[in-house]
C-alpha angles and dihedrals in degrees: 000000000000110000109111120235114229112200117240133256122319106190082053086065092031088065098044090051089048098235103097099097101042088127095309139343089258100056091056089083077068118057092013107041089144086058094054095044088061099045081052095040085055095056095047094048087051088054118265122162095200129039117207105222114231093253096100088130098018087123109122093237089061094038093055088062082070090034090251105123096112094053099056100112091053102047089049100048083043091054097054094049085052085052093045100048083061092061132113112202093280104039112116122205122225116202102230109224110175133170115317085231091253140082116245113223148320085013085050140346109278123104126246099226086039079058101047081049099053096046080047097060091044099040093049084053092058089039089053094043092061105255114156091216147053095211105190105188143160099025119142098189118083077206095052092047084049096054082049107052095049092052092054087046096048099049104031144022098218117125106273110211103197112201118175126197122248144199133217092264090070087248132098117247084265094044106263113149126194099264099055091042092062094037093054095040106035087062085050089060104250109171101209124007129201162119127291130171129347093079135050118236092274091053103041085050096087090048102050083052085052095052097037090059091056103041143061093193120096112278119226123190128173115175137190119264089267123290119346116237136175122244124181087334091310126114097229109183101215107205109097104218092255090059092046090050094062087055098047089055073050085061095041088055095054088050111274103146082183117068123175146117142271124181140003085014127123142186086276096062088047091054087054095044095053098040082054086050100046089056088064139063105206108156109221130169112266125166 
């Protein structure tokens, strides 16, 4: 079989660990590097493939809002040991890079070449730290992807796997729709492309047969654990991890080499996504 196995969400296990606020999820691998082992220990032992360092939000922009912009370069490579000391021998370790927390203009205020600099310097810590991908994920801006993916390109040569966030209405918050995602980003030398978050398996289905129609790169896709709703104030994500693994193979089957979960997923739903994969020989592209 050669699909590869995500793991699922972190900030998920942060919260019920109750370190993910102090001040921010990052800096966990901080002052609770024991804590985030175990959240990655668990996906591994569930059987991941990859494990997403905790660096979603490890920029330095976003890391100013805590205080924590000089440190950027601590917190990631910190980050990646915590990751590496979860692995089994064939575990591989994906530097997490998500949005800088601004738009970058005209849609906002932040300049382009502020926002390379910023994905450089975070990008170069995770390079540095030892991590085998660039994983871009959650961003909602084809700029922002943009700044991203030159700023993995121009300070490493690991593998950059580029997944954008999408809404119901098959486009991302600013208007990007998949088509233009993969023809901007496939020139620019992205590796794998992809969908995280936003949508749960049923919904993301129509989009990765969409991209997979338009693209010869390896597909990733690592939806929510299905719809979000609200319950007594609470976001509750509704799919069990049995019921989320039929749809994935649903995702497999329309071309998606990458398999994983966002939010609202846990080890659980990895076990049950890898036991349903390993049930089925279906031949995809992977690096």
């Amino acid at each position: 079989m050669n699909i590869k196995v995500f793991d699922g969400a972190m900030g998920t296990m942060l919260q019920a660990a109750g370190i993910a606020d102090k001040p921010c999820p990052e800096y966990a691998c901080i002052i609770s590097p024991d804590e985030v082992r175990k959240i990655h220990r668990a996906y591994v032992e569930a059987g991941a493939d990859i494990i997403e360092t905790n660096t979603f939000g490890g920029n330095p922009i976003k890391l100013s809002e805590f205080g924590l912009a000089e440190r950027t370069e601590e917190i990631n490579a910190q980050a990646v040991a915590v990751a590496r000391s979860a692995c089994d021998a064939t575990t591989q370790v994906a530097g997490s890079v998500g949005p800088l927390g601004q738009l970058i203009a005209p849609l906002g205020e932040l300049d382009f070449d502020v926002a390379v600099a910023a994905y450089e310097r975070q990008i170069k810590a995770l390079a540095d730290a030892g991590v085998d991908y660039i994983l871009i994920e959650t961003l909602i801006d084809i700029q922002e992807m943009r700044a991203a993916l030159l700023a993995a390109k121009a300070v490493c040569d690991l593998p950059v796997i580029c997944q954008m966030s999408f809404e119901e209405n098959a486009r991302t918050v600013t208007g990007t729709d998949v088509v233009t995602m993969v023809k901007t980003l496939e020139p620019m030398g992205a590796s794998v492309v992809g969908i995280n978050c936003s949508l749960g398996p049923k919904q993301l289905l129509p989009l990765i047969e969409d991209l997979a129609k338009n693209t010869n790169l390896p597909i990733s896709v690592q939806p929510n654990a299905g719809m979000p709703m609200l319950v007594d104030g609470r976001t509750v994500f509704p799919l069990a991890a049995d019921e989320m693994s039929i749809y994935t193979l649903e995702l497999v089957k329309a071309g998606a080499s990458y398999v994983g979960g966002c939010c609202g997923t846990t080890p659980e739903h990895i076990r049950a996504l890898k036991q349903a994969l390993e049930k089925v020989e279906i031949p995809k592209r992977t690096l």
